[in-house]
mmCIF file of the C-alpha atoms, coordinates in Angstrom:
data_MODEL
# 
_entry.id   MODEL 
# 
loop_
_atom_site.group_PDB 
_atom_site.id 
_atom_site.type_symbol 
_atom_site.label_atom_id 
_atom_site.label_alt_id 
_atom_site.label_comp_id 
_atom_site.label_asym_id 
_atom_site.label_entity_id 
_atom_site.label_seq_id 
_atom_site.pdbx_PDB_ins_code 
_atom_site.Cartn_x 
_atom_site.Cartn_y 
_atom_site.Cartn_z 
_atom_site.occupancy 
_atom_site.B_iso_or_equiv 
_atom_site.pdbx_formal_charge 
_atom_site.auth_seq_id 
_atom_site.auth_comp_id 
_atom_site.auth_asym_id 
_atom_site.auth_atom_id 
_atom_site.pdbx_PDB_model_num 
ATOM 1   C CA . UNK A 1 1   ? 298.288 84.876  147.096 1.00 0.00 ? 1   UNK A CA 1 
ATOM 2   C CA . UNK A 1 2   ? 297.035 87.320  144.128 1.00 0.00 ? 2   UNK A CA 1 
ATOM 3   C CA . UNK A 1 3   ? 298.136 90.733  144.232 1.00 0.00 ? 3   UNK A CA 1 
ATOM 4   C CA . UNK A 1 4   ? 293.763 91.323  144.526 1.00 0.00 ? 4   UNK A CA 1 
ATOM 5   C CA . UNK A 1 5   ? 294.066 89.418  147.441 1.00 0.00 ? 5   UNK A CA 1 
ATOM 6   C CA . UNK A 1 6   ? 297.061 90.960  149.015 1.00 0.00 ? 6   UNK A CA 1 
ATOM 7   C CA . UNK A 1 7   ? 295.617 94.790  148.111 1.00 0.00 ? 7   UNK A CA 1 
ATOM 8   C CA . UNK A 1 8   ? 292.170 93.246  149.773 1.00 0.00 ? 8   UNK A CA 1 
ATOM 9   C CA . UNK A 1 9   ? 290.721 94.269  146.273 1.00 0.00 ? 9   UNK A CA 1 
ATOM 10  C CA . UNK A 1 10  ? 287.179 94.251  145.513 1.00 0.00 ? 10  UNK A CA 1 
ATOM 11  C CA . UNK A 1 11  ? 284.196 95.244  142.831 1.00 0.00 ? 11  UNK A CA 1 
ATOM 12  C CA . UNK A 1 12  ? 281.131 96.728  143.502 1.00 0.00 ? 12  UNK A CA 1 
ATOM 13  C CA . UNK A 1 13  ? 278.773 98.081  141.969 1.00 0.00 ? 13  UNK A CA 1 
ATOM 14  C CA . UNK A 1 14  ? 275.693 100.623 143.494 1.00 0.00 ? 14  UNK A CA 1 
ATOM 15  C CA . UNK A 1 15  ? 272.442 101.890 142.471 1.00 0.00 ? 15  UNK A CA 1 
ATOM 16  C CA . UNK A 1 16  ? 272.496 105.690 142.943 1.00 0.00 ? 16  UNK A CA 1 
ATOM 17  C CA . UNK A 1 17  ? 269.675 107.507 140.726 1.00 0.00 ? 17  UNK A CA 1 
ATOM 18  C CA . UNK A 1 18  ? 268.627 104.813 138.296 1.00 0.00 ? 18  UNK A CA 1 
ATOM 19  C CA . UNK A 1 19  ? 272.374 104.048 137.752 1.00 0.00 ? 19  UNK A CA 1 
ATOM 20  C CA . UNK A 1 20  ? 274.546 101.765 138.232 1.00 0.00 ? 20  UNK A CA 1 
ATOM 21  C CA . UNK A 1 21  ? 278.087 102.893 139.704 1.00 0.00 ? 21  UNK A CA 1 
ATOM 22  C CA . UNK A 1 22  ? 281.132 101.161 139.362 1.00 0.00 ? 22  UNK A CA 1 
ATOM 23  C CA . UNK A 1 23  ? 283.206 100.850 142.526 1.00 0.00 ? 23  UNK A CA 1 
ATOM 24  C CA . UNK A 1 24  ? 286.817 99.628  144.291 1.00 0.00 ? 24  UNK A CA 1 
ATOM 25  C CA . UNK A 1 25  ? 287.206 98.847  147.405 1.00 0.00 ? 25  UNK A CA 1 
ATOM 26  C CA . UNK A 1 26  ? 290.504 98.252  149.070 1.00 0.00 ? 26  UNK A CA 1 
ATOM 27  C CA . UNK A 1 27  ? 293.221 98.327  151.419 1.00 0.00 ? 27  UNK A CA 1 
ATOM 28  C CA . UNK A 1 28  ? 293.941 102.344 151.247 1.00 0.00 ? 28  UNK A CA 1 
ATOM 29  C CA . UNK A 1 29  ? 291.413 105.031 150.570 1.00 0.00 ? 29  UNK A CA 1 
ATOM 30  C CA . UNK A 1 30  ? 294.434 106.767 148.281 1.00 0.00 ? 30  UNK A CA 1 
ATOM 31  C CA . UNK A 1 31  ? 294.582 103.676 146.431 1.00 0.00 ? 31  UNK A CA 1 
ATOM 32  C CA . UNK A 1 32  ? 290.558 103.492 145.759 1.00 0.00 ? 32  UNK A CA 1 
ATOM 33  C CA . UNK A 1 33  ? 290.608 107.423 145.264 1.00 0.00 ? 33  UNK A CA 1 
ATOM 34  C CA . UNK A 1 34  ? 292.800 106.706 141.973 1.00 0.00 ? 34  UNK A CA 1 
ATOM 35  C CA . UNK A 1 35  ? 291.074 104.129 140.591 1.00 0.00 ? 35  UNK A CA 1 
ATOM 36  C CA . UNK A 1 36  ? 287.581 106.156 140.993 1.00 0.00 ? 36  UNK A CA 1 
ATOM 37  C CA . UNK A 1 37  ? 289.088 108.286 138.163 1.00 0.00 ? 37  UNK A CA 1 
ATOM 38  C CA . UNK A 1 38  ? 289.148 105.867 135.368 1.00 0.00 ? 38  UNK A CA 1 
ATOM 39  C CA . UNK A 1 39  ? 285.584 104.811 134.769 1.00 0.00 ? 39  UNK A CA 1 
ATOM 40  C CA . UNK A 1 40  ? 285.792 103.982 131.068 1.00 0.00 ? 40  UNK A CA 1 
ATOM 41  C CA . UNK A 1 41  ? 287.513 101.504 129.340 1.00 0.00 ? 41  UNK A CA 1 
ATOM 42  C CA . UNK A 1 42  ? 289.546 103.742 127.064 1.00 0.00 ? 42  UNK A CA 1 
ATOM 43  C CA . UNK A 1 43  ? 290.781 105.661 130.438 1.00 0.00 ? 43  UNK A CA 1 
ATOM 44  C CA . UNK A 1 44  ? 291.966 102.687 131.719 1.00 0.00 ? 44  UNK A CA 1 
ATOM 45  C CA . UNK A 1 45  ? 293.547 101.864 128.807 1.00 0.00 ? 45  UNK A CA 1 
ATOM 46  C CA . UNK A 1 46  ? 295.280 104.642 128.544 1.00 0.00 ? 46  UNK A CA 1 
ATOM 47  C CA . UNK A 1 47  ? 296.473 104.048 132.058 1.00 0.00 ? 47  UNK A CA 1 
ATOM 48  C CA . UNK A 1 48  ? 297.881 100.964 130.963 1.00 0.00 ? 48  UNK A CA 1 
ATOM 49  C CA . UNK A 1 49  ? 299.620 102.223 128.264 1.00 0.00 ? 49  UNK A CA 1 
ATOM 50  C CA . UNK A 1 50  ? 301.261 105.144 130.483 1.00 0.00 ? 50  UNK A CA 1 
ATOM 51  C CA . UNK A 1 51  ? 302.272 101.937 132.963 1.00 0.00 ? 51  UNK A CA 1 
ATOM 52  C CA . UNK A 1 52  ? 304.149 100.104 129.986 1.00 0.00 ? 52  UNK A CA 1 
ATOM 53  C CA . UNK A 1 53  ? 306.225 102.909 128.287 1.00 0.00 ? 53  UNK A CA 1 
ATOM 54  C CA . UNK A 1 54  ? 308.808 105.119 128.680 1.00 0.00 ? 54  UNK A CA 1 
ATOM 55  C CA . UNK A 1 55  ? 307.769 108.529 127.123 1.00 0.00 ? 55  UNK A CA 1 
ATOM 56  C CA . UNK A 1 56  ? 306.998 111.977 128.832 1.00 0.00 ? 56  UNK A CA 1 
ATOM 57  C CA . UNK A 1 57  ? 309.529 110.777 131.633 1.00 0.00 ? 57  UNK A CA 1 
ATOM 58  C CA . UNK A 1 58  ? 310.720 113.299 134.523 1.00 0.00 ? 58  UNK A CA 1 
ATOM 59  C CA . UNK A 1 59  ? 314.058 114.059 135.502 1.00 0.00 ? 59  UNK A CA 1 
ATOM 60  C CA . UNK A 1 60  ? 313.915 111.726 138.327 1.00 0.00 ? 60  UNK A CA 1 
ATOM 61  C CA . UNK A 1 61  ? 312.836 108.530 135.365 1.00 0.00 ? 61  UNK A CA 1 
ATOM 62  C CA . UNK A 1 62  ? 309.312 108.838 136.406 1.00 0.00 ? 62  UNK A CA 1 
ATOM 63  C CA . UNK A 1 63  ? 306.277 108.472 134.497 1.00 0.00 ? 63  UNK A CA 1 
ATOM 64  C CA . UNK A 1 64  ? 303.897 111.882 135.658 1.00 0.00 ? 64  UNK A CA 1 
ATOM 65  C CA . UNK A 1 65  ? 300.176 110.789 135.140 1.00 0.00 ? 65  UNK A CA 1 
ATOM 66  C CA . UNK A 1 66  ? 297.748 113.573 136.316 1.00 0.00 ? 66  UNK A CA 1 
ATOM 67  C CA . UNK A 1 67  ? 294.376 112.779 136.980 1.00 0.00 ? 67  UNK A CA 1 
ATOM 68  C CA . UNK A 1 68  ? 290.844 114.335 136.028 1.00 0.00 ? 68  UNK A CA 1 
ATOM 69  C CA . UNK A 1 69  ? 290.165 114.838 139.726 1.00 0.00 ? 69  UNK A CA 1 
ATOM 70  C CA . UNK A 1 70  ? 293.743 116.223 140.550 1.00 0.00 ? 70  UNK A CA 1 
ATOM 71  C CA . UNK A 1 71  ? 295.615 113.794 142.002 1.00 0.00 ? 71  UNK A CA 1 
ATOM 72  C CA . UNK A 1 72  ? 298.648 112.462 140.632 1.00 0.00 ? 72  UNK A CA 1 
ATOM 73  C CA . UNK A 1 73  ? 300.482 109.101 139.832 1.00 0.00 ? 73  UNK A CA 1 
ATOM 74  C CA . UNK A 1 74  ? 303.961 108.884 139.488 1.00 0.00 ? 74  UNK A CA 1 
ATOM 75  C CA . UNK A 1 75  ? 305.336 105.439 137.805 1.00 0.00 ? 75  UNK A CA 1 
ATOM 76  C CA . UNK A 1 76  ? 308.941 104.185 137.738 1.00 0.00 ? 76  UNK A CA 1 
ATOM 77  C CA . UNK A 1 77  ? 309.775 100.637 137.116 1.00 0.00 ? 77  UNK A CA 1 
ATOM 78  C CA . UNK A 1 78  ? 309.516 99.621  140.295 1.00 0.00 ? 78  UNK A CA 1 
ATOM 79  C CA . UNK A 1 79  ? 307.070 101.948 141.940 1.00 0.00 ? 79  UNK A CA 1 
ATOM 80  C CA . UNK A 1 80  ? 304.142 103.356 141.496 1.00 0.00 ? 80  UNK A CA 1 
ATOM 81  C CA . UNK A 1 81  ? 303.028 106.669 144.368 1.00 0.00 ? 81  UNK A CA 1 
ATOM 82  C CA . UNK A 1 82  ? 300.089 108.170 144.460 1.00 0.00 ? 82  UNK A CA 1 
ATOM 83  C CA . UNK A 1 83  ? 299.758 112.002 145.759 1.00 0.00 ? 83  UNK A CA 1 
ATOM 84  C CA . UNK A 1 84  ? 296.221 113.030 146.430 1.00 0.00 ? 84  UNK A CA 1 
ATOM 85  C CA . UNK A 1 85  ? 297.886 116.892 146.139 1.00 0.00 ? 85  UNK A CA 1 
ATOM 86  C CA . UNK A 1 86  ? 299.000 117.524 142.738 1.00 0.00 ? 86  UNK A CA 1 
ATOM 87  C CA . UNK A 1 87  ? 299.168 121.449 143.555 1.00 0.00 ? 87  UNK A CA 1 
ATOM 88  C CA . UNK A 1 88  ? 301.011 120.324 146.458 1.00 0.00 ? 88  UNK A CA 1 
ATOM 89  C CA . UNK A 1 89  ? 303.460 117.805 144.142 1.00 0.00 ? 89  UNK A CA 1 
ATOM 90  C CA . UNK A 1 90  ? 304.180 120.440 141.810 1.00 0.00 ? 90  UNK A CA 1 
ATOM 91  C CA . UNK A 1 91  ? 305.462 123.290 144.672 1.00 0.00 ? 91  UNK A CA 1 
ATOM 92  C CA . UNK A 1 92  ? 308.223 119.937 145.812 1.00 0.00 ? 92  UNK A CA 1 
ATOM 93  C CA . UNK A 1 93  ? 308.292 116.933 144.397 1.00 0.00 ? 93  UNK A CA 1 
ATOM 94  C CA . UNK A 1 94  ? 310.139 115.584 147.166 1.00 0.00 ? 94  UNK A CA 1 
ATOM 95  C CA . UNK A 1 95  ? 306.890 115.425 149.244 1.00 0.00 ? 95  UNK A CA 1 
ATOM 96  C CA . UNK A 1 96  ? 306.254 111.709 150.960 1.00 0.00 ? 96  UNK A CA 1 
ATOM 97  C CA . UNK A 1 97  ? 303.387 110.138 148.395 1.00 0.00 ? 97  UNK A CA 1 
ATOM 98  C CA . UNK A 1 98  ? 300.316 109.431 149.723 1.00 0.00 ? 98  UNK A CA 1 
ATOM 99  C CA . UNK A 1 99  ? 300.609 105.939 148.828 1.00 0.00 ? 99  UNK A CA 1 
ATOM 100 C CA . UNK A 1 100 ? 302.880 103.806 147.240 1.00 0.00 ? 100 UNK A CA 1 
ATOM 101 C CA . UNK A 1 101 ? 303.258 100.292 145.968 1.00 0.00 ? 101 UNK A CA 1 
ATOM 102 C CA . UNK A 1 102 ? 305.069 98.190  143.347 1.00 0.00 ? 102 UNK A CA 1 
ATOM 103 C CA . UNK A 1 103 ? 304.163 99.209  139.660 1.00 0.00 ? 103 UNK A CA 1 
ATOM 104 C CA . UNK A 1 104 ? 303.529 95.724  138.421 1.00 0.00 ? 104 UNK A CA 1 
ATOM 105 C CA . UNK A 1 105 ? 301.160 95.360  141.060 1.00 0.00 ? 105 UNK A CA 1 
ATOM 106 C CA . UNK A 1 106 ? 299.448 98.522  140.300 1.00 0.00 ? 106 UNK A CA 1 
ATOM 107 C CA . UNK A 1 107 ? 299.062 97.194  136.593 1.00 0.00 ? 107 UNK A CA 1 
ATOM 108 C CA . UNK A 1 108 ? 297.603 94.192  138.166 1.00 0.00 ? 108 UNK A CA 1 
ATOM 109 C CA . UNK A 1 109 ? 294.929 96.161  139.772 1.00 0.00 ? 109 UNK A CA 1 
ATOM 110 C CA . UNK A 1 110 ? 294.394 98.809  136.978 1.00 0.00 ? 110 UNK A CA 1 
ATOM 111 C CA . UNK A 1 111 ? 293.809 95.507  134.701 1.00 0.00 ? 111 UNK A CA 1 
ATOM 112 C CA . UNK A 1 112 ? 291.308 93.983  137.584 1.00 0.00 ? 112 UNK A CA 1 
ATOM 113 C CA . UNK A 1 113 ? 289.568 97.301  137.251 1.00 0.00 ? 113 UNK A CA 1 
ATOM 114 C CA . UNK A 1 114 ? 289.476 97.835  133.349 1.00 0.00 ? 114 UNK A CA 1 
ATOM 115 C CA . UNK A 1 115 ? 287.861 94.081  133.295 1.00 0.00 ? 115 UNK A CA 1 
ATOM 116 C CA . UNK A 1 116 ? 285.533 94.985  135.769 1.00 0.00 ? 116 UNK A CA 1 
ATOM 117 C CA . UNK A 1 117 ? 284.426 98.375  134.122 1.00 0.00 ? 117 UNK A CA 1 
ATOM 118 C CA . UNK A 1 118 ? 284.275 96.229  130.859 1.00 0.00 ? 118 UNK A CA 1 
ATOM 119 C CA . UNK A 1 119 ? 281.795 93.817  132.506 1.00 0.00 ? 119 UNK A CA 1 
ATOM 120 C CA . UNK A 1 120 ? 278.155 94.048  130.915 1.00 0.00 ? 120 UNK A CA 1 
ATOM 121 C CA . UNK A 1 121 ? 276.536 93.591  134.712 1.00 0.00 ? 121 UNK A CA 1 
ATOM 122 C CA . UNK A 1 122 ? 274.869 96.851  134.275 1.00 0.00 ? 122 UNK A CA 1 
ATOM 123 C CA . UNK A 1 123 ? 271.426 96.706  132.142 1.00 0.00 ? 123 UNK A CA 1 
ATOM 124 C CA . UNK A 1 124 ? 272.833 99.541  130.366 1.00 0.00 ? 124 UNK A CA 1 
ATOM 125 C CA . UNK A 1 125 ? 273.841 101.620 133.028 1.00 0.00 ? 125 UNK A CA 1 
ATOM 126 C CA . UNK A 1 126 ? 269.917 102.579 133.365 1.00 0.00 ? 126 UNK A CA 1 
ATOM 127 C CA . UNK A 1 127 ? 267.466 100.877 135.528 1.00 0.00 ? 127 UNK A CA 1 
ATOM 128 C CA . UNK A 1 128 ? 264.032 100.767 133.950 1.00 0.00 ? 128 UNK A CA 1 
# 
């Protein structure tokens, strides 16, 4: 099975005022949440980039990727968690993540997503 598959992964993409709106849907709203945050290519990239290196690294060995919408990613080698909370992360990072699941298939999905955002299936982004 594809990790797509196994996350129950999909693309969408809405009309909402004469726009066209990228979407994920999957398995876990924490997991879809995430994603929402990097609608451009270069954010994605980015993301990417944070997944494959070993700079700005925690005590604990931990990549710390904050989002624009306040939620956090933490990446190790392994695993990847997700804390919708970052205010919450910060006061103990000991808290239980909101989600968690294996980094390479979180680099799977981010590169799913960055594809999909990358797609030209949206006149534009206007509808005329």
């Amino acid at each position: 099975m594809s990790t797509l598959t196994d996350y129950n992964v999909s693309f969408e993409m809405k009309k909402i005022n004469n726009f066209y709106i990228k979407f994920m849907h999957s398995s876990n709203f924490y997991l879809e949440s995430i994603i929402a945050d990097f609608v451009s290519i270069t954010s994605c990239d980015n993301l990417l980039e944070a997944i494959g290196r070993r700079s700005n690294i925690s005590q604990n060995g931990d990549i710390i990727y904050p989002t624009q919408s306040l939620q956090l990613i933490t990446i190790s080698y392994t695993t990847t968690k997700i804390y919708h909370d970052s205010v919450a992360y910060d006061s103990n990072p000991n808290i239980t993540p909101d989600y968690s699941l294996p980094t390479a298939d979180f680099k799977e999905i981010v590169k799913a997503w960055r594809n999909f955002v990358n797609s030209d299936n949206s006149n534009g982004g206007l509808l005329t």
